[in-house]
PDB file of C-alpha atoms in Angstrom:
ATOM      1  CA  ALA A   1      72.038  78.467 130.975  1.00 75.00           C
ATOM      2  CA  GLN A   2      74.625  80.278 128.945  1.00 87.00           C
ATOM      3  CA  LYS A   3      74.350  80.639 125.203  1.00 93.00           C
ATOM      4  CA  VAL A   4      76.437  82.111 122.406  1.00 96.00           C
ATOM      5  CA  THR A   5      74.966  83.100 119.061  1.00 96.00           C
ATOM      6  CA  GLN A   6      76.906  83.841 115.915  1.00 96.00           C
ATOM      7  CA  ALA A   7      74.158  84.773 113.511  1.00 96.00           C
ATOM      8  CA  GLN A   8      76.421  85.043 110.469  1.00 96.00           C
ATOM      9  CA  THR A   9      77.124  81.533 109.248  1.00 95.00           C
ATOM     10  CA  GLU A  10      79.166  82.619 106.252  1.00 97.00           C
ATOM     11  CA  ILE A  11      80.703  85.891 105.138  1.00 97.00           C
ATOM     12  CA  SER A  12      82.505  86.504 101.876  1.00 97.00           C
ATOM     13  CA  VAL A  13      84.653  89.581 101.294  1.00 97.00           C
ATOM     14  CA  VAL A  14      87.273  90.719  98.846  1.00 97.00           C
ATOM     15  CA  GLU A  15      90.810  91.170 100.084  1.00 97.00           C
ATOM     16  CA  LYS A  16      91.494  94.505 101.831  1.00 97.00           C
ATOM     17  CA  GLU A  17      87.892  94.947 102.878  1.00 97.00           C
ATOM     18  CA  ASP A  18      87.097  95.356 106.566  1.00 97.00           C
ATOM     19  CA  VAL A  19      84.812  92.732 108.070  1.00 98.00           C
ATOM     20  CA  THR A  20      83.044  92.404 111.414  1.00 98.00           C
ATOM     21  CA  LEU A  21      82.025  89.097 112.925  1.00 98.00           C
ATOM     22  CA  ASP A  22      79.158  89.319 115.372  1.00 98.00           C
ATOM     23  CA  CYS A  23      78.866  87.492 118.680  1.00 98.00           C
ATOM     24  CA  VAL A  24      75.946  87.788 121.082  1.00 98.00           C
ATOM     25  CA  TYR A  25      75.915  85.956 124.384  1.00 97.00           C
ATOM     26  CA  GLU A  26      73.512  85.137 127.207  1.00 96.00           C
ATOM     27  CA  THR A  27      74.492  84.541 130.800  1.00 93.00           C
ATOM     28  CA  ARG A  28      73.033  85.085 134.248  1.00 90.00           C
ATOM     29  CA  ASP A  29      76.436  85.330 135.843  1.00 89.00           C
ATOM     30  CA  THR A  30      77.945  88.724 136.590  1.00 89.00           C
ATOM     31  CA  THR A  31      81.482  87.483 136.129  1.00 90.00           C
ATOM     32  CA  TYR A  32      82.242  85.716 132.894  1.00 92.00           C
ATOM     33  CA  TYR A  33      84.860  85.431 130.195  1.00 93.00           C
ATOM     34  CA  LEU A  34      84.617  85.714 126.461  1.00 95.00           C
ATOM     35  CA  PHE A  35      86.934  84.175 123.913  1.00 95.00           C
ATOM     36  CA  TRP A  36      87.545  84.117 120.187  1.00 97.00           C
ATOM     37  CA  TYR A  37      89.154  81.196 118.386  1.00 97.00           C
ATOM     38  CA  LYS A  38      90.192  80.799 114.766  1.00 97.00           C
ATOM     39  CA  GLN A  39      89.954  77.517 112.863  1.00 97.00           C
ATOM     40  CA  PRO A  40      91.822  77.723 109.549  1.00 96.00           C
ATOM     41  CA  PRO A  41      91.235  75.174 106.771  1.00 94.00           C
ATOM     42  CA  SER A  42      93.936  72.959 108.299  1.00 93.00           C
ATOM     43  CA  GLY A  43      91.540  72.299 111.169  1.00 93.00           C
ATOM     44  CA  GLU A  44      93.363  73.312 114.326  1.00 94.00           C
ATOM     45  CA  LEU A  45      91.825  75.765 116.789  1.00 95.00           C
ATOM     46  CA  VAL A  46      93.878  78.850 117.515  1.00 95.00           C
ATOM     47  CA  PHE A  47      93.221  81.021 120.551  1.00 95.00           C
ATOM     48  CA  LEU A  48      92.898  84.720 119.701  1.00 95.00           C
ATOM     49  CA  ILE A  49      91.681  86.604 122.742  1.00 94.00           C
ATOM     50  CA  ARG A  50      90.152  86.365 126.216  1.00 92.00           C
ATOM     51  CA  ARG A  51      88.163  89.186 127.792  1.00 92.00           C
ATOM     52  CA  ASN A  52      86.598  89.303 131.258  1.00 90.00           C
ATOM     53  CA  SER A  53      83.246  90.887 131.962  1.00 92.00           C
ATOM     54  CA  PHE A  54      84.702  93.750 133.988  1.00 90.00           C
ATOM     55  CA  ASP A  55      86.963  94.985 131.236  1.00 86.00           C
ATOM     56  CA  GLU A  56      84.956  96.766 128.567  1.00 83.00           C
ATOM     57  CA  GLN A  57      87.868  98.425 126.882  1.00 84.00           C
ATOM     58  CA  ASN A  58      88.165  97.645 123.241  1.00 85.00           C
ATOM     59  CA  GLU A  59      91.281  95.796 122.239  1.00 87.00           C
ATOM     60  CA  ILE A  60      93.393  96.051 119.134  1.00 88.00           C
ATOM     61  CA  SER A  61      96.041  93.626 117.976  1.00 89.00           C
ATOM     62  CA  GLY A  62      97.436  94.484 114.593  1.00 93.00           C
ATOM     63  CA  ARG A  63      94.616  94.188 112.069  1.00 95.00           C
ATOM     64  CA  TYR A  64      92.334  92.566 114.662  1.00 96.00           C
ATOM     65  CA  SER A  65      90.112  94.481 117.050  1.00 95.00           C
ATOM     66  CA  TRP A  66      87.400  93.497 119.482  1.00 95.00           C
ATOM     67  CA  ASN A  67      84.419  95.531 120.656  1.00 95.00           C
ATOM     68  CA  PHE A  68      82.903  94.357 123.951  1.00 95.00           C
ATOM     69  CA  GLN A  69      79.555  95.919 124.909  1.00 94.00           C
ATOM     70  CA  LYS A  70      77.828  94.608 128.020  1.00 93.00           C
ATOM     71  CA  SER A  71      74.763  96.736 127.326  1.00 92.00           C
ATOM     72  CA  THR A  72      74.029  94.685 124.207  1.00 95.00           C
ATOM     73  CA  SER A  73      75.719  91.450 125.357  1.00 96.00           C
ATOM     74  CA  SER A  74      77.971  91.511 122.354  1.00 96.00           C
ATOM     75  CA  PHE A  75      81.626  90.814 121.725  1.00 96.00           C
ATOM     76  CA  ASN A  76      82.261  91.578 118.077  1.00 97.00           C
ATOM     77  CA  PHE A  77      85.455  90.946 116.160  1.00 97.00           C
ATOM     78  CA  THR A  78      86.683  93.153 113.327  1.00 97.00           C
ATOM     79  CA  ILE A  79      89.399  92.375 110.838  1.00 97.00           C
ATOM     80  CA  THR A  80      90.757  95.440 109.099  1.00 97.00           C
ATOM     81  CA  ALA A  81      92.156  95.164 105.581  1.00 97.00           C
ATOM     82  CA  SER A  82      91.358  91.469 105.339  1.00 97.00           C
ATOM     83  CA  GLN A  83      93.794  89.058 103.737  1.00 97.00           C
ATOM     84  CA  VAL A  84      93.358  85.666 102.127  1.00 97.00           C
ATOM     85  CA  VAL A  85      95.107  84.099 105.121  1.00 96.00           C
ATOM     86  CA  ASP A  86      92.240  85.314 107.302  1.00 97.00           C
ATOM     87  CA  SER A  87      89.966  82.783 105.616  1.00 98.00           C
ATOM     88  CA  ALA A  88      88.831  80.495 108.417  1.00 97.00           C
ATOM     89  CA  VAL A  89      85.963  79.628 110.699  1.00 97.00           C
ATOM     90  CA  TYR A  90      85.851  81.890 113.732  1.00 97.00           C
ATOM     91  CA  PHE A  91      84.277  80.853 117.005  1.00 97.00           C
ATOM     92  CA  CYS A  92      83.139  82.979 119.885  1.00 97.00           C
ATOM     93  CA  ALA A  93      82.912  81.256 123.287  1.00 96.00           C
ATOM     94  CA  LEU A  94      81.772  82.004 126.835  1.00 94.00           C
ATOM     95  CA  SER A  95      82.880  80.729 130.236  1.00 92.00           C
ATOM     96  CA  GLU A  96      81.115  81.575 133.490  1.00 88.00           C
ATOM     97  CA  GLU A  97      82.874  82.114 136.804  1.00 75.00           C
ATOM     98  CA  VAL A  98      80.327  79.991 138.641  1.00 66.00           C
ATOM     99  CA  ASP A  99      81.425  77.075 136.540  1.00 67.00           C
ATOM    100  CA  ALA A 100      84.330  75.527 138.416  1.00 66.00           C
ATOM    101  CA  GLY A 101      85.216  73.470 135.381  1.00 74.00           C
ATOM    102  CA  ASN A 102      85.891  76.488 133.184  1.00 76.00           C
ATOM    103  CA  MET A 103      83.758  74.938 130.481  1.00 86.00           C
ATOM    104  CA  LEU A 104      83.458  76.827 127.229  1.00 91.00           C
ATOM    105  CA  THR A 105      80.147  77.304 125.481  1.00 92.00           C
ATOM    106  CA  PHE A 106      80.766  77.932 121.805  1.00 94.00           C
ATOM    107  CA  GLY A 107      78.742  79.685 119.162  1.00 94.00           C
ATOM    108  CA  GLY A 108      78.104  77.903 115.906  1.00 94.00           C
ATOM    109  CA  GLY A 109      80.948  79.690 114.171  1.00 95.00           C
ATOM    110  CA  THR A 110      81.222  82.090 111.251  1.00 97.00           C
ATOM    111  CA  ARG A 111      83.003  80.976 108.099  1.00 97.00           C
ATOM    112  CA  LEU A 112      84.935  83.871 106.604  1.00 98.00           C
ATOM    113  CA  MET A 113      86.060  83.640 103.005  1.00 98.00           C
ATOM    114  CA  VAL A 114      88.454  86.283 101.789  1.00 97.00           C
ATOM    115  CA  LYS A 115      88.830  86.332  98.025  1.00 97.00           C
ATOM    116  CA  PRO A 116      91.847  87.788  96.273  1.00 95.00           C
TER     117      PRO A 116
ATOM    118  CA  ASP B   1     102.515  75.902 120.915  1.00 51.00           C
ATOM    119  CA  ALA B   2     100.953  73.837 123.679  1.00 57.00           C
ATOM    120  CA  GLY B   3     102.203  70.270 123.656  1.00 91.00           C
ATOM    121  CA  ILE B   4      99.012  68.378 122.964  1.00 95.00           C
ATOM    122  CA  THR B   5      98.719  65.309 120.803  1.00 96.00           C
ATOM    123  CA  GLN B   6      95.730  63.194 119.936  1.00 97.00           C
ATOM    124  CA  SER B   7      95.685  59.635 118.700  1.00 96.00           C
ATOM    125  CA  PRO B   8      94.564  58.331 116.388  1.00 97.00           C
ATOM    126  CA  ARG B   9      94.099  61.302 114.074  1.00 96.00           C
ATOM    127  CA  HIS B  10      91.651  59.427 111.876  1.00 97.00           C
ATOM    128  CA  LYS B  11      89.568  56.365 112.549  1.00 97.00           C
ATOM    129  CA  VAL B  12      86.847  54.489 110.733  1.00 97.00           C
ATOM    130  CA  THR B  13      84.911  51.947 112.725  1.00 96.00           C
ATOM    131  CA  GLU B  14      81.663  50.044 112.622  1.00 96.00           C
ATOM    132  CA  THR B  15      78.538  50.526 114.682  1.00 97.00           C
ATOM    133  CA  GLY B  16      78.671  48.661 117.958  1.00 96.00           C
ATOM    134  CA  THR B  17      82.436  48.507 118.317  1.00 96.00           C
ATOM    135  CA  PRO B  18      84.281  50.122 121.216  1.00 96.00           C
ATOM    136  CA  VAL B  19      86.576  53.035 120.440  1.00 97.00           C
ATOM    137  CA  THR B  20      89.131  54.821 122.617  1.00 98.00           C
ATOM    138  CA  LEU B  21      90.651  58.165 121.760  1.00 98.00           C
ATOM    139  CA  ARG B  22      93.740  59.387 123.548  1.00 98.00           C
ATOM    140  CA  CYS B  23      94.817  62.888 124.451  1.00 98.00           C
ATOM    141  CA  HIS B  24      98.361  63.413 125.682  1.00 97.00           C
ATOM    142  CA  GLN B  25      99.855  66.642 127.008  1.00 97.00           C
ATOM    143  CA  THR B  26     103.358  67.623 128.002  1.00 95.00           C
ATOM    144  CA  GLU B  27     102.375  70.933 129.620  1.00 88.00           C
ATOM    145  CA  ASN B  28     101.321  69.696 133.072  1.00 90.00           C
ATOM    146  CA  HIS B  29      97.963  71.485 132.829  1.00 92.00           C
ATOM    147  CA  ARG B  30      95.511  70.432 135.495  1.00 92.00           C
ATOM    148  CA  TYR B  31      92.366  70.669 133.369  1.00 93.00           C
ATOM    149  CA  MET B  32      91.669  68.573 130.301  1.00 95.00           C
ATOM    150  CA  TYR B  33      88.571  68.504 128.099  1.00 96.00           C
ATOM    151  CA  TRP B  34      86.950  66.526 125.322  1.00 97.00           C
ATOM    152  CA  TYR B  35      84.755  68.328 122.782  1.00 97.00           C
ATOM    153  CA  ARG B  36      83.046  67.224 119.632  1.00 97.00           C
ATOM    154  CA  GLN B  37      82.612  69.451 116.613  1.00 96.00           C
ATOM    155  CA  ASP B  38      79.639  69.073 114.310  1.00 93.00           C
ATOM    156  CA  PRO B  39      78.440  71.386 111.540  1.00 85.00           C
ATOM    157  CA  GLY B  40      76.215  74.160 112.874  1.00 77.00           C
ATOM    158  CA  HIS B  41      76.909  73.308 116.515  1.00 81.00           C
ATOM    159  CA  GLY B  42      80.363  74.692 117.059  1.00 87.00           C
ATOM    160  CA  LEU B  43      82.122  72.659 119.708  1.00 94.00           C
ATOM    161  CA  ARG B  44      80.239  70.954 122.489  1.00 94.00           C
ATOM    162  CA  LEU B  45      81.763  69.652 125.691  1.00 94.00           C
ATOM    163  CA  ILE B  46      81.578  65.914 126.300  1.00 96.00           C
ATOM    164  CA  HIS B  47      83.534  65.438 129.535  1.00 96.00           C
ATOM    165  CA  TYR B  48      86.280  67.197 131.371  1.00 94.00           C
ATOM    166  CA  SER B  49      88.834  66.475 134.079  1.00 94.00           C
ATOM    167  CA  TYR B  50      90.096  68.751 136.826  1.00 92.00           C
ATOM    168  CA  GLY B  51      92.756  66.392 138.100  1.00 91.00           C
ATOM    169  CA  VAL B  52      93.893  62.787 138.137  1.00 93.00           C
ATOM    170  CA  LYS B  53      90.828  60.575 138.568  1.00 91.00           C
ATOM    171  CA  ASP B  54      88.597  63.668 138.828  1.00 93.00           C
ATOM    172  CA  THR B  55      86.154  63.965 135.950  1.00 94.00           C
ATOM    173  CA  ASP B  56      82.739  65.432 135.276  1.00 92.00           C
ATOM    174  CA  LYS B  57      80.131  65.440 132.545  1.00 93.00           C
ATOM    175  CA  GLY B  58      79.609  68.056 129.919  1.00 91.00           C
ATOM    176  CA  GLU B  59      76.720  68.967 127.680  1.00 89.00           C
ATOM    177  CA  VAL B  60      76.731  65.840 125.489  1.00 94.00           C
ATOM    178  CA  SER B  61      78.097  63.047 127.682  1.00 94.00           C
ATOM    179  CA  ASP B  62      75.629  60.259 126.855  1.00 95.00           C
ATOM    180  CA  GLY B  63      77.390  57.318 125.218  1.00 95.00           C
ATOM    181  CA  TYR B  64      80.851  58.460 126.309  1.00 97.00           C
ATOM    182  CA  SER B  65      83.090  57.720 129.260  1.00 97.00           C
ATOM    183  CA  VAL B  66      86.475  59.103 130.223  1.00 97.00           C
ATOM    184  CA  SER B  67      89.418  58.221 132.384  1.00 97.00           C
ATOM    185  CA  ARG B  68      92.454  60.064 133.636  1.00 97.00           C
ATOM    186  CA  SER B  69      94.984  57.956 135.494  1.00 95.00           C
ATOM    187  CA  LYS B  70      97.918  60.305 134.851  1.00 95.00           C
ATOM    188  CA  THR B  71      98.165  64.070 134.575  1.00 95.00           C
ATOM    189  CA  GLU B  72      99.311  63.851 130.979  1.00 96.00           C
ATOM    190  CA  ASP B  73      96.699  61.454 129.569  1.00 97.00           C
ATOM    191  CA  PHE B  74      92.940  61.809 129.139  1.00 98.00           C
ATOM    192  CA  LEU B  75      91.097  58.985 127.420  1.00 98.00           C
ATOM    193  CA  LEU B  76      87.685  59.183 125.769  1.00 98.00           C
ATOM    194  CA  THR B  77      85.842  55.887 125.254  1.00 98.00           C
ATOM    195  CA  LEU B  78      82.812  55.127 123.146  1.00 97.00           C
ATOM    196  CA  GLU B  79      81.639  51.843 124.621  1.00 92.00           C
ATOM    197  CA  SER B  80      79.501  50.952 121.602  1.00 96.00           C
ATOM    198  CA  ALA B  81      79.918  53.410 118.756  1.00 96.00           C
ATOM    199  CA  THR B  82      76.874  54.691 116.890  1.00 97.00           C
ATOM    200  CA  SER B  83      76.614  56.607 113.633  1.00 96.00           C
ATOM    201  CA  SER B  84      75.539  59.716 115.566  1.00 96.00           C
ATOM    202  CA  GLN B  85      79.001  59.755 117.118  1.00 97.00           C
ATOM    203  CA  THR B  86      80.629  60.403 113.763  1.00 97.00           C
ATOM    204  CA  SER B  87      82.352  63.700 114.410  1.00 97.00           C
ATOM    205  CA  VAL B  88      85.622  65.501 114.900  1.00 97.00           C
ATOM    206  CA  TYR B  89      86.844  65.195 118.468  1.00 98.00           C
ATOM    207  CA  PHE B  90      89.061  67.806 120.062  1.00 98.00           C
ATOM    208  CA  CYS B  91      90.988  67.592 123.271  1.00 97.00           C
ATOM    209  CA  ALA B  92      91.848  70.783 125.137  1.00 96.00           C
ATOM    210  CA  ILE B  93      93.965  71.700 128.143  1.00 95.00           C
ATOM    211  CA  SER B  94      93.912  74.610 130.542  1.00 92.00           C
ATOM    212  CA  TYR B  95      95.461  75.821 133.776  1.00 86.00           C
ATOM    213  CA  GLY B  96      91.883  76.239 134.958  1.00 81.00           C
ATOM    214  CA  PRO B  97      89.443  79.108 135.354  1.00 77.00           C
ATOM    215  CA  PRO B  98      89.551  81.729 133.977  1.00 80.00           C
ATOM    216  CA  ASN B  99      92.310  80.830 131.558  1.00 84.00           C
ATOM    217  CA  GLU B 100      91.962  80.043 127.911  1.00 90.00           C
ATOM    218  CA  GLN B 101      91.979  76.497 126.634  1.00 93.00           C
ATOM    219  CA  PHE B 102      94.494  75.194 124.134  1.00 94.00           C
ATOM    220  CA  PHE B 103      93.332  72.597 121.671  1.00 96.00           C
ATOM    221  CA  GLY B 104      94.855  69.494 120.182  1.00 96.00           C
ATOM    222  CA  PRO B 105      94.847  68.777 116.436  1.00 96.00           C
ATOM    223  CA  GLY B 106      91.610  66.784 116.501  1.00 97.00           C
ATOM    224  CA  THR B 107      90.558  63.225 115.675  1.00 97.00           C
ATOM    225  CA  ARG B 108      88.171  62.548 112.827  1.00 97.00           C
ATOM    226  CA  LEU B 109      85.990  59.564 113.717  1.00 97.00           C
ATOM    227  CA  THR B 110      83.645  57.909 111.260  1.00 97.00           C
ATOM    228  CA  VAL B 111      81.207  55.286 112.468  1.00 97.00           C
ATOM    229  CA  LEU B 112      79.712  53.247 109.638  1.00 95.00           C
TER     230      LEU B 112
END
């Protein structure tokens, strides 16, 4: 069965620091998809990125970047020059191709607190 | 933003009472999902639907049932609510594998 582990339950940084959120996954499928979602204090879930298992290129979007490494089963998320507005809970999730329902398995989340 | 609404947004009920939560979408997505969010567990799938009248169980389906009679509506029913079902419930929609899911605003349910 698939599993997603976010070992960091809480991280606190000072504004402008860089921060990396770790995500480690387990799956027996060769084709799978990884996702990151953001949940700000207002409570909604915001989709950030989807990556498939055949695309190991790192991705950068503004201050956000993602490092996908199949060799270590990790899909880590880095925020460069953090801002107070980045304060949120971040979830990593996994979906397997064999699963026709496209169900997401979520990690427990990492709460990021960015202090001014 | 995906057009997803959930009702009610907050509900307090007593143990043993039936509760129905509604998810409504205006995006014509085929797939709809119900998750619950509890501290330390992230989100866990309760049930999902892959079409009108087509549903299947998720990881934590015991004590819950669902129905989908129209593309736009997905109902989650707690036949006899228990305190362990106190949680925040999220509905999500998707075009289907391998696409991302878009989430509704959530319903906070408290069972006393």
